[in-house]
Amino acid sequence: MTHVARCALVVVFASVGFAAWSQDHDAPARPGTHDLGSTVDRFTDTDGATLFRRACSGCHGSDGEGVSGAAAYPALAGNARMSTARYPVNLILEGNGAMPSFAEWLDDSQVAAIVNFLRSNLGNSYQGEVTAEAVARMRKEFAELEGG
Amino acid sequence: MSDTPSRPSRRALLKMIGLAAGSGSMMSAMTSLGHAQQSPYRGPPELSGAPEGASVVVLGAGLAGLCAALELRNAGYSVRILEYQARAGGRCWTLKGGDRIEELGGYTQDVGFSKGQYINIGPWRIPHHHRALLDYCERLNVPLEVFVQENQNAYLHSADHFGGKPVRYGHAWADYVGQISELLAKATNKGALDQTASVEDTEILLESLTSFGVLDKNHRYSRNLDTAEYRGYPDAGAPGGGLWDAAPEPSEPIALNDLLTSRFWQYMRNHTTYRHHAPMFQPVGGMEQIAQAFQREVGDLITYNARVTRVVQGEDGVTVDFDKVGGDGEGGQVAADYCVCTIPFTILSQLDVDVSPELRRVMRQLHYHEAVKAGLEFKRRFWERDEQIYGGITLTDLPIAEISYPSNEMHSSGPGVLLGAYVYGPQAYAYNSMAPGERLESVLSQGAQIHPQYREEFSTGVVLSWHRVPWMLGCYSNWDERGRDYEIAATMDKRFVCAGEHISYLPGWQEGSLLSALDAIRQVHDHATSAP
């Protein structure tokens, strides 16, 4: 099982919204759909809720409730660690344990959009939005810490 | 064309030495003739002198754990294995009809494949130079068959080029090689290489480009019967017999510009990477045959449905606590002199494990690849019957990335199972967020763009996202750079040593799991036999 060399070609498919779906019922099939909000090397959505659904909800649960097996994907819903934006920004960019780094696949605005969504939804209601510029600064800072 | 050697071939020489002096001297002769083995594997370990009553607890019954247990028991250790699942094998996993996949988040998929049909949803091919794995297959009586990796008659496909129609790999390959050879010949003829190559070298280069690129006497790659010998013939113009349509006709090459803009060139070294060199192998009946062969040897040592919660190290040994997964039973505790731990770091980093802060840090920092794989059963092997594709891989720039045709049961009139998608990166997370039925629909809609027979012939399928596998939380290890962290991960911490594909330079390959396991038990044995 290994990675074949993958195309770096960026193909942005026309955005087609998915029908709502739940854990219990498969969505009605949409013939010809292959909009995944992503290419081989980046996510293409810009809206926080949509990015959460594409990138995060598969592991953390569709409502961010968290899941567990031999170990867990922690809940993002009602998570006190969201009180500072720095914590989720760090996790998204640097990863930790089962959480991989998404740094190469999300730009600063996308990271900010996800973090702002997480901090004001899923039962979290923390004040203050993080900006793309702040994410850019943290990205640089974390990378330097990593290198040192 | 002559293959007749003018002097004894190296192989003939080796055979003579072997006959005269036994295979031991043949091995040393091979090494001295520069024919060294391509693997660090030097045969099964020789662990003699294990202390009386010494014990090892192995965490995880994947290939690394099973191999470690087998060899440690052979060496005289008392061994016990704790396994989270109700089955042995870990990622060495073959899905068959009647199997049920349970993913995190509540999705279940019932595998509906026909009798005898399967998909290797984890590792699916074995390079011929993975000598440890091949040796264990031989020792444990696992029959192998050839896995077809490269198939010139499979396709390259781009949604946005050639009208979205697939192109035969062999056409693109021959035409690309021919036309870049033509360009280089042109440059050479114009004196572009005069500064860097002698006249003699330039002449040899032109001769080689003409031969390698199948160029005509004017150094052109063009439509003629010579190029047809490599790229193939028009559908109705292949060489035949008798009178009717017998004489071959040349075929029209694809224009270089179309090949360049389609970016098909990016796929053209895939099958020539060392890890994919032909021939590759697969076990007859599915990859899991290997796990089952190990299980026949050491199955009696395994406690199933055991979720490890805590590892404590003392002066003289290791204690492991475990819960019972799913209901009945109480779990328990195992005490042993040593622990070989094959639990992936995605999970181990979350457990209460008594190891150095450095090793804990490395566990947290090693991340795992995502991957989504689909197995699709079709009622009829249309790729063989309609398109003459027997095994091999079609590559596409659609999210499914590839379609691999089965290497087993070729020419059967029954059904067949394709690998219908092998997705990495952000698109794998997008699939990870979708319900199985939605994933399947997406995979089918893409495959149908390459094979219009998909909709008519499809019978049943599964699409697995490895991040939702409860005992993995990912697919396989993704080291940025190994360096000192790798040494920390691979070195025994007091009496606790890690093993698995993640402790190897062969991430995601079963060979890495085995070589890692052999190194881990070497460390255990060295410690056990050197202790005062």
XYZ file of C-alpha atoms in Angstrom:
680
model
C 0.000 0.000 0.000
C 1.826 3.058 -1.062
C 1.457 6.441 -2.507
C 1.773 6.714 -6.265
C 3.193 10.004 -7.420
C 0.218 12.271 -7.477
C -0.666 15.031 -9.808
C -0.206 18.509 -8.486
C -2.679 19.742 -11.038
C -5.272 21.923 -9.438
C -8.685 21.216 -10.854
C -11.455 23.153 -9.251
C -14.745 21.540 -10.043
C -17.895 23.547 -10.142
C -19.276 23.737 -6.639
C -22.292 21.525 -6.196
C -23.889 21.524 -2.771
C -24.487 18.149 -1.175
C -27.884 17.262 0.094
C -28.068 17.109 3.870
C -27.219 13.698 5.220
C -27.064 12.072 8.593
C -25.097 9.248 10.164
C -28.065 6.941 9.741
C -29.197 7.582 6.217
C -27.186 7.786 3.058
C -27.762 10.888 0.990
C -29.717 10.502 -2.209
C -27.278 9.788 -4.996
C -26.399 12.710 -7.225
C -25.284 11.222 -10.518
C -22.061 12.642 -11.871
C -21.134 14.356 -8.626
C -17.490 14.447 -7.890
C -17.266 17.726 -6.104
C -15.280 16.964 -2.995
C -14.404 20.566 -2.140
C -10.786 19.584 -2.587
C -8.027 18.685 -4.989
C -5.118 16.327 -4.457
C -3.246 18.992 -2.544
C -5.670 21.498 -1.037
C -9.138 22.147 0.264
C -11.031 24.575 -1.947
C -13.951 25.700 0.220
C -13.717 29.010 2.046
C -16.664 28.930 4.401
C -15.952 27.684 7.941
C -18.985 25.421 8.270
C -18.294 23.728 4.937
C -14.601 23.323 5.700
C -15.498 21.794 9.078
C -17.758 19.287 7.372
C -15.182 18.295 4.727
C -12.012 18.240 6.758
C -12.968 17.677 10.390
C -16.369 16.004 10.741
C -15.290 12.627 9.328
C -13.223 11.987 12.451
C -14.645 14.320 15.105
C -18.275 13.615 14.255
C -20.829 15.529 12.207
C -21.701 17.661 15.245
C -18.155 17.626 16.598
C -19.277 15.260 19.345
C -16.084 13.126 19.217
C -15.826 9.369 18.766
C -13.779 6.599 20.289
C -12.446 3.156 19.410
C -9.078 1.776 20.535
C -8.437 5.480 21.236
C -10.418 8.644 20.581
C -10.996 11.611 18.318
C -11.853 14.217 20.949
C -15.061 16.223 20.985
C -14.824 19.706 19.512
C -18.311 20.466 20.772
C -18.423 22.119 24.161
C -14.630 21.974 24.350
C -13.145 24.383 26.892
C -9.810 24.312 25.077
C -11.439 26.351 22.328
C -11.407 29.346 24.675
C -8.227 30.535 22.993
C -7.972 30.478 19.205
C -4.310 29.586 19.483
C -5.115 26.034 20.601
C -7.151 24.912 17.583
C -4.861 26.846 15.222
C -1.892 24.938 16.639
C -3.626 21.563 16.332
C -4.716 22.211 12.743
C -1.273 23.378 11.625
C 0.964 21.079 13.644
C -1.155 18.021 14.440
C -0.765 15.905 17.569
C -1.055 12.121 17.923
C -3.858 10.878 15.679
C -4.442 14.433 14.416
C -2.310 15.009 11.328
C -1.065 18.405 10.200
C -3.341 20.193 7.731
C -0.827 23.019 7.207
C -0.130 22.249 3.554
C -3.771 21.859 2.588
C -5.345 24.954 4.129
C -4.324 28.571 3.690
C -4.413 31.081 6.516
C -7.938 32.317 5.722
C -9.271 28.766 5.654
C -7.678 27.953 9.014
C -9.174 31.152 10.441
C -12.593 30.272 8.995
C -12.561 26.805 10.583
C -11.363 28.083 13.957
C -13.942 30.886 14.003
C -16.641 28.346 13.156
C -15.518 25.953 15.901
C -15.347 28.680 18.540
C -18.820 29.993 17.891
C -20.710 26.798 17.009
C -21.081 23.189 18.219
C -22.015 24.430 21.661
C -18.988 26.727 21.897
C -19.552 30.467 22.176
C -16.231 32.189 22.620
C -15.774 35.855 21.821
C -13.362 37.287 19.314
C -12.450 36.158 15.831
C -9.009 35.110 14.715
C -7.822 36.750 11.483
C -5.900 35.221 8.590
C -3.022 37.534 9.481
C -2.920 36.185 13.031
C -2.936 32.625 11.661
C -0.051 33.541 9.365
C 1.968 34.788 12.347
C 1.222 31.648 14.349
C 2.070 29.453 11.364
C 5.501 31.039 11.210
C 5.990 30.853 14.951
C 5.006 27.142 15.199
C 7.228 26.245 12.268
C 10.183 27.936 13.957
C 9.485 26.137 17.245
C 9.350 22.870 15.335
C 12.640 23.586 13.579
C 14.354 24.497 16.862
C 18.675 -11.033 -31.315
C 21.098 -13.195 -29.414
C 21.022 -13.993 -25.710
C 23.774 -16.585 -26.063
C 26.654 -15.639 -23.821
C 30.125 -15.971 -25.224
C 31.417 -17.036 -21.830
C 29.715 -18.743 -18.879
C 27.013 -16.456 -17.553
C 27.159 -15.413 -13.933
C 24.157 -17.593 -13.286
C 25.758 -20.636 -14.887
C 28.860 -20.007 -12.848
C 26.830 -19.747 -9.658
C 25.044 -22.946 -10.496
C 28.364 -24.742 -10.924
C 29.677 -23.384 -7.640
C 26.414 -24.319 -5.948
C 26.475 -27.874 -7.261
C 30.085 -28.339 -6.305
C 30.023 -26.886 -2.837
C 26.493 -26.575 -1.497
C 24.293 -23.565 -1.164
C 26.279 -21.926 1.637
C 29.201 -21.320 -0.651
C 26.785 -20.185 -3.341
C 25.564 -17.453 -1.009
C 29.069 -16.223 -0.278
C 29.966 -16.449 -3.951
C 26.906 -14.351 -4.833
C 28.066 -11.664 -2.449
C 31.612 -11.696 -3.760
C 30.333 -11.417 -7.332
C 28.590 -8.202 -6.459
C 25.186 -9.835 -6.341
C 24.375 -8.880 -2.776
C 20.830 -9.308 -1.544
C 18.591 -6.263 -1.892
C 17.237 -6.541 1.607
C 18.535 -6.383 5.162
C 16.756 -9.689 5.731
C 19.231 -12.432 6.551
C 16.840 -15.263 7.283
C 14.952 -16.126 10.429
C 16.614 -14.938 13.627
C 18.819 -17.287 15.590
C 17.966 -16.531 19.202
C 19.733 -19.065 21.354
C 20.042 -19.185 25.093
C 16.788 -17.545 26.152
C 16.686 -17.466 29.964
C 14.484 -20.132 31.530
C 10.954 -18.836 32.039
C 11.524 -15.473 30.355
C 8.287 -13.941 29.113
C 7.125 -11.349 26.582
C 3.749 -9.712 26.125
C 3.067 -8.632 22.544
C 0.535 -5.850 21.956
C -1.245 -6.186 18.625
C -1.744 -9.231 16.379
C -0.865 -7.636 13.066
C 2.028 -9.016 11.059
C 4.664 -7.430 13.303
C 3.121 -8.836 16.476
C 2.466 -12.258 14.985
C 6.007 -12.502 13.636
C 7.548 -11.384 16.931
C 5.433 -13.926 18.822
C 6.306 -16.752 16.448
C 10.050 -16.203 16.678
C 10.110 -15.485 20.407
C 8.198 -18.652 21.155
C 10.515 -20.636 18.886
C 13.388 -19.202 20.910
C 11.880 -20.478 24.135
C 10.153 -17.394 25.512
C 6.744 -17.577 27.087
C 4.566 -15.310 24.912
C 1.121 -13.801 25.117
C -0.536 -11.489 22.564
C -3.251 -8.921 23.315
C -5.361 -7.904 20.313
C -8.080 -5.231 20.171
C -10.036 -6.862 17.359
C -11.834 -10.201 17.252
C -9.502 -11.182 14.395
C -5.757 -11.407 13.823
C -3.935 -9.676 10.975
C -4.370 -5.946 11.539
C -4.061 -4.125 8.240
C -3.271 -7.413 6.459
C -6.977 -7.553 5.789
C -9.067 -9.069 3.026
C -12.772 -8.262 2.751
C -15.034 -11.093 1.585
C -18.738 -11.710 1.302
C -20.354 -11.863 4.748
C -17.805 -9.579 6.397
C -19.055 -6.523 8.236
C -17.012 -3.332 8.496
C -17.683 -1.113 11.457
C -16.357 2.413 11.193
C -16.092 5.022 13.896
C -19.114 7.287 14.000
C -21.585 4.449 13.533
C -21.301 3.525 9.878
C -21.446 -0.163 9.062
C -20.942 -1.773 5.678
C -21.888 -5.351 4.943
C -19.679 -6.846 2.294
C -21.831 -8.536 -0.318
C -19.186 -10.008 -2.625
C -19.874 -13.333 -4.352
C -18.231 -16.513 -3.132
C -14.491 -16.422 -3.775
C -14.406 -12.679 -4.531
C -12.486 -10.283 -2.306
C -10.694 -6.966 -1.990
C -7.386 -6.467 -0.185
C -8.397 -3.269 1.565
C -4.994 -2.782 3.206
C -1.715 -3.914 1.614
C -2.349 -5.502 -1.759
C 0.959 -6.302 -3.453
C 4.367 -7.697 -2.587
C 7.582 -6.546 -4.296
C 9.905 -9.363 -5.318
C 12.656 -7.823 -3.176
C 10.645 -7.969 0.056
C 12.602 -11.010 1.053
C 11.435 -11.362 4.633
C 7.761 -11.424 3.673
C 8.402 -13.821 0.801
C 10.427 -16.070 3.097
C 7.651 -16.194 5.688
C 5.146 -16.960 2.920
C 7.327 -19.879 1.902
C 7.912 -21.107 5.458
C 4.226 -20.815 6.355
C 2.960 -22.327 3.088
C 1.182 -19.304 1.684
C 0.875 -19.811 -2.099
C 1.592 -16.712 -4.169
C 0.595 -15.619 -7.642
C 1.792 -12.767 -9.821
C 0.288 -9.337 -9.155
C 0.157 -7.354 -12.391
C 1.305 -3.808 -11.647
C 2.062 -2.420 -15.101
C -0.315 -3.091 -17.971
C 0.305 -1.336 -21.283
C -3.313 -1.919 -22.252
C -4.734 -0.232 -19.147
C -5.513 3.490 -19.366
C -4.373 6.943 -18.534
C -7.284 9.301 -18.102
C -7.891 12.976 -17.601
C -11.323 14.510 -17.161
C -10.247 17.543 -19.192
C -8.151 16.080 -22.011
C -8.806 13.822 -24.997
C -12.494 14.596 -24.619
C -12.471 12.883 -21.224
C -11.856 9.550 -22.990
C -9.213 7.192 -21.597
C -5.999 6.642 -23.546
C -4.180 3.310 -23.599
C -1.122 3.540 -21.386
C 1.058 1.885 -24.041
C 0.093 4.480 -26.654
C 0.964 7.388 -24.406
C 4.151 5.726 -23.225
C 5.513 4.852 -26.685
C 4.543 8.223 -28.123
C 6.030 10.210 -25.268
C 9.317 8.311 -25.340
C 9.418 8.512 -29.142
C 8.769 12.213 -29.301
C 11.123 13.322 -26.568
C 13.761 11.170 -28.277
C 12.964 12.993 -31.527
C 13.357 16.374 -29.815
C 16.688 15.416 -28.314
C 17.872 14.097 -31.701
C 16.888 17.431 -33.270
C 18.782 19.370 -30.631
C 21.789 17.098 -31.083
C 21.729 17.577 -34.860
C 21.643 21.336 -34.408
C 24.834 21.140 -32.363
C 23.174 21.894 -29.038
C 25.354 19.295 -27.305
C 28.657 20.138 -28.995
C 29.980 21.778 -25.847
C 29.231 18.791 -23.637
C 29.658 15.707 -25.830
C 32.402 14.522 -28.132
C 31.662 13.850 -31.798
C 31.852 10.145 -31.104
C 29.455 10.362 -28.140
C 27.078 12.452 -30.211
C 27.005 9.795 -32.897
C 26.304 7.076 -30.356
C 23.625 9.245 -28.757
C 21.859 9.695 -32.103
C 22.071 5.981 -32.738
C 20.625 5.259 -29.305
C 17.811 7.810 -29.671
C 16.891 6.278 -33.015
C 16.757 2.833 -31.467
C 15.167 3.783 -28.115
C 12.668 6.230 -29.579
C 11.918 4.138 -32.704
C 12.832 7.053 -34.992
C 13.031 6.836 -38.767
C 16.127 7.631 -40.829
C 15.332 11.345 -40.573
C 15.139 11.015 -36.790
C 11.367 11.443 -36.821
C 8.888 9.547 -34.680
C 5.990 8.994 -37.039
C 3.123 6.837 -38.204
C 4.726 3.701 -39.613
C 4.890 -0.043 -39.048
C 8.011 0.264 -36.906
C 6.336 2.520 -34.331
C 3.221 0.301 -34.517
C 5.368 -2.568 -33.245
C 5.669 -0.624 -30.000
C 2.509 1.453 -29.655
C 0.168 -1.033 -31.311
C -2.079 -1.015 -34.371
C -5.396 0.575 -35.257
C -8.339 -1.499 -34.043
C -8.969 -3.161 -37.383
C -5.351 -3.155 -38.504
C -3.580 -5.619 -36.235
C -1.473 -8.334 -37.880
C -3.604 -11.338 -38.865
C -3.517 -14.544 -40.877
C -4.856 -15.645 -44.231
C -6.307 -13.096 -46.625
C -8.971 -11.035 -44.940
C -7.648 -7.971 -43.062
C -4.354 -9.781 -42.418
C -1.766 -7.163 -43.319
C -0.941 -4.837 -40.419
C -1.505 -1.113 -40.658
C 0.362 1.648 -38.892
C -1.303 3.739 -36.182
C -1.329 7.479 -35.618
C 0.770 8.717 -32.682
C -0.716 11.129 -30.160
C 0.645 14.664 -30.649
C 3.357 15.628 -28.180
C 1.521 18.797 -27.213
C -1.530 16.773 -26.179
C 0.641 14.487 -24.080
C 2.308 17.445 -22.405
C -0.871 19.342 -21.549
C -2.660 16.196 -20.346
C 0.199 15.761 -17.863
C 0.171 12.013 -18.498
C 3.952 12.113 -18.176
C 3.562 12.350 -14.424
C 2.341 8.743 -14.341
C 5.016 7.296 -16.568
C 7.585 6.410 -13.924
C 5.021 4.951 -11.511
C 5.567 1.361 -12.412
C 9.321 1.771 -12.594
C 9.803 2.868 -8.994
C 11.888 0.256 -7.222
C 9.001 -0.763 -4.995
C 6.852 -1.516 -8.036
C 9.353 -3.336 -10.215
C 7.896 -6.404 -11.872
C 7.159 -9.039 -10.940
C 5.100 -8.292 -7.885
C 3.145 -10.956 -6.012
C -0.067 -11.488 -4.081
C -1.221 -14.419 -1.975
C -3.727 -16.711 -3.692
C -7.105 -16.011 -2.081
C -6.251 -12.631 -0.558
C -3.525 -10.899 1.448
C -5.055 -12.074 4.715
C -3.850 -15.602 3.903
C -0.524 -14.436 5.338
C -2.100 -13.364 8.624
C -4.042 -16.604 8.806
C -0.884 -18.617 8.236
C 0.776 -16.855 11.168
C -2.387 -17.334 13.185
C -2.231 -21.092 12.615
C 1.172 -21.002 14.322
C 0.538 -18.634 17.228
C -3.245 -18.242 17.415
C -3.248 -20.038 20.772
C -1.269 -17.128 22.268
C -3.811 -14.448 21.349
C -6.359 -12.842 23.662
C -8.886 -11.125 21.374
C -11.136 -8.146 22.121
C -8.524 -6.791 24.503
C -8.197 -3.016 24.581
C -4.902 -2.005 26.169
C -5.355 0.866 28.618
C -2.106 1.097 30.560
C 1.499 -0.068 30.485
C 3.659 0.185 33.614
C 7.354 -0.635 33.702
C 9.139 -1.864 36.831
C 12.719 -2.881 37.529
C 12.157 -6.439 36.384
C 9.275 -6.322 33.987
C 6.227 -4.776 32.409
C 2.575 -4.847 33.441
C -0.199 -4.275 30.903
C -3.810 -3.553 31.816
C -6.581 -4.213 29.325
C -10.358 -3.888 29.055
C -12.642 -6.252 27.264
C -13.899 -4.657 24.049
C -17.656 -4.763 23.675
C -19.445 -6.203 26.646
C -18.700 -9.609 28.135
C -15.736 -10.209 30.386
C -13.663 -8.156 32.675
C -10.388 -7.542 30.887
C -7.354 -8.121 33.009
C -3.681 -7.663 33.504
C -0.618 -9.327 32.023
C 2.812 -9.206 33.614
C 5.881 -10.144 31.581
C 9.605 -9.528 31.478
C 9.323 -7.552 28.233
C 6.738 -5.863 26.027
C 6.813 -5.725 22.226
C 4.277 -3.053 21.308
C 2.926 -2.861 17.754
C 0.048 -0.492 18.551
C 0.102 2.368 16.027
C 1.235 5.705 17.451
C -2.141 7.302 16.623
C -3.508 5.132 19.438
C -0.470 4.506 21.622
C 0.084 8.256 22.055
C -3.309 8.424 23.801
C -2.740 5.537 26.214
C -1.210 5.636 29.677
C 2.185 4.234 28.711
C 5.137 4.393 31.056
C 7.996 5.349 28.734
C 10.504 8.201 28.497
C 9.184 11.718 27.791
C 11.196 11.644 24.565
C 9.427 8.546 23.284
C 6.075 10.025 24.277
C 6.912 13.159 22.306
C 7.850 11.120 19.214
C 4.590 9.159 19.483
C 2.621 12.399 19.405
C 4.614 13.906 16.563
C 4.506 10.990 14.125
C 1.410 11.482 11.991
C -0.351 8.970 9.763
C -1.454 9.120 6.163
C -5.120 9.191 5.314
C -6.384 6.787 2.666
C -9.704 5.708 1.213
C -10.015 2.498 -0.792
C -12.977 1.042 -2.657
C -13.694 -2.548 -3.677
C -16.320 -2.855 -6.418
C -17.761 -6.126 -7.652
C -19.081 -6.345 -11.202
C -21.233 -9.127 -12.586
C -19.032 -9.481 -15.638
C -15.303 -8.887 -16.158
C -15.969 -6.305 -18.852
C -12.445 -4.890 -18.598
C -11.175 -8.248 -19.837
C -13.970 -9.185 -22.224
C -14.591 -5.802 -23.812
C -11.282 -4.001 -23.364
C -8.609 -6.711 -23.088
C -7.279 -5.392 -19.784
C -5.901 -8.198 -17.648
C -4.658 -6.889 -14.325
C -2.674 -3.682 -13.973
C -3.717 -0.171 -13.099
C -5.510 2.695 -14.818
C -4.474 6.124 -13.540
C -6.714 9.194 -13.647
C -6.778 12.771 -12.411
C -10.281 12.197 -11.028
C -10.374 11.929 -7.225
C -10.540 8.100 -7.354
C -6.934 8.342 -8.694
C -6.761 4.743 -9.874
C -8.609 1.619 -10.887
C -6.766 -1.656 -10.386
C -7.956 -4.751 -12.227
C -7.801 -8.110 -10.462
C -4.767 -10.309 -11.064
C -6.678 -13.423 -10.013
C -9.160 -15.508 -12.009
C -8.294 -13.929 -15.353
C -10.561 -15.085 -18.196
C -13.189 -16.241 -15.729
C -16.763 -15.894 -16.967
C -17.849 -15.000 -13.434
C -17.724 -11.728 -11.542
C -14.626 -9.780 -10.571
C -13.679 -7.152 -7.997
C -11.864 -3.949 -8.935
C -9.995 -1.627 -6.658
C -12.216 1.299 -7.634
C -10.470 4.126 -5.772
C -7.298 4.774 -3.823
C -7.509 8.303 -2.506
C -5.015 10.327 -0.455
C -4.833 13.914 0.736
C -7.710 16.371 1.181
C -10.005 14.322 -1.053
C -9.606 11.369 1.315
C -10.857 13.600 4.162
C -13.781 14.635 2.009
C -14.688 10.950 1.547
C -14.025 10.396 5.250
C -16.823 12.866 5.991
C -19.311 11.126 3.688
C -21.682 8.241 4.444
C -20.626 4.971 2.760
C -23.447 5.112 0.224
C -22.500 8.625 -0.790
C -18.840 7.613 -1.155
C -19.847 4.661 -3.304
C -22.001 6.812 -5.568
C -19.125 9.244 -6.039
C -16.676 6.438 -6.842
C -19.081 4.833 -9.321
C -19.859 8.103 -11.081
C -16.162 8.715 -11.659
C -15.355 5.160 -12.747
C -18.214 5.285 -15.239
C -16.413 8.111 -17.036
C -13.625 5.661 -17.812
C -15.656 2.448 -18.175
C -19.219 3.129 -19.390
C -20.110 -0.470 -18.419
C -19.935 0.441 -14.700
C -23.603 1.202 -14.137
C -24.907 -1.797 -16.030
C -22.530 -4.317 -14.516
C -22.092 -3.118 -10.921
C -23.384 -5.462 -8.254
C -21.976 -4.465 -4.865
C -19.153 -2.522 -3.246
C -17.452 -1.165 -0.152
C -15.564 2.089 0.396
C -13.352 2.164 3.474
C -11.870 5.272 5.045
C -8.854 4.295 7.111
C -9.234 7.228 9.506
C -12.534 5.695 10.608
C -11.040 2.281 11.355
C -11.430 2.017 15.149
C -8.127 0.195 15.728
C -6.033 2.399 13.406
C -7.251 6.044 13.312
C -5.242 6.441 10.108
C -3.636 4.380 7.407
C 0.136 4.247 7.791
C 2.991 6.279 9.200
C 4.139 9.472 7.545
C 7.612 10.436 8.759
C 8.712 13.907 7.653
C 12.313 13.090 8.326
C 13.383 10.273 10.559
C 16.593 11.496 12.167
C 16.980 11.167 15.915
C 13.244 10.744 16.497
C 13.245 7.520 14.514
C 16.094 6.157 16.641
C 14.142 7.010 19.774
C 11.056 5.243 18.422
C 13.027 2.166 17.377
C 15.116 1.771 20.541
C 13.969 -0.314 23.492
C 12.820 1.877 26.387
C 13.739 -0.070 29.520
C 11.756 -3.251 28.748
C 9.323 -1.855 26.195
C 10.087 -1.896 22.461
C 7.933 -0.721 19.555
C 7.539 -2.546 16.241
C 5.455 -2.192 13.093
C 5.581 -0.530 9.698
C 6.041 2.805 11.488
C 9.380 1.599 12.862
C 10.831 1.036 9.402
C 12.017 2.766 6.280
C 9.241 0.906 4.429
C 6.139 2.720 5.723
C 2.915 1.015 4.736
C 4.654 -2.134 3.554
C 4.362 -5.447 5.369
C 8.090 -6.016 4.864
C 8.684 -3.021 7.126
C 6.506 -4.602 9.826
C 8.421 -7.872 9.714
C 11.906 -6.343 9.626
C 10.937 -4.052 12.480
C 9.595 -6.991 14.498
C 12.800 -8.962 13.943
C 14.870 -6.013 15.113
C 12.650 -5.502 18.162
C 12.989 -9.111 19.298
C 16.739 -8.918 18.713
C 16.792 -6.057 21.243
C 14.663 -8.048 23.680
C 16.864 -11.111 23.319
C 20.104 -9.142 23.637
C 18.828 -7.594 26.844
C 17.509 -10.886 28.216
C 20.719 -12.760 27.524
C 23.056 -10.029 28.751
C 21.246 -9.381 32.042
C 23.333 -10.444 35.045
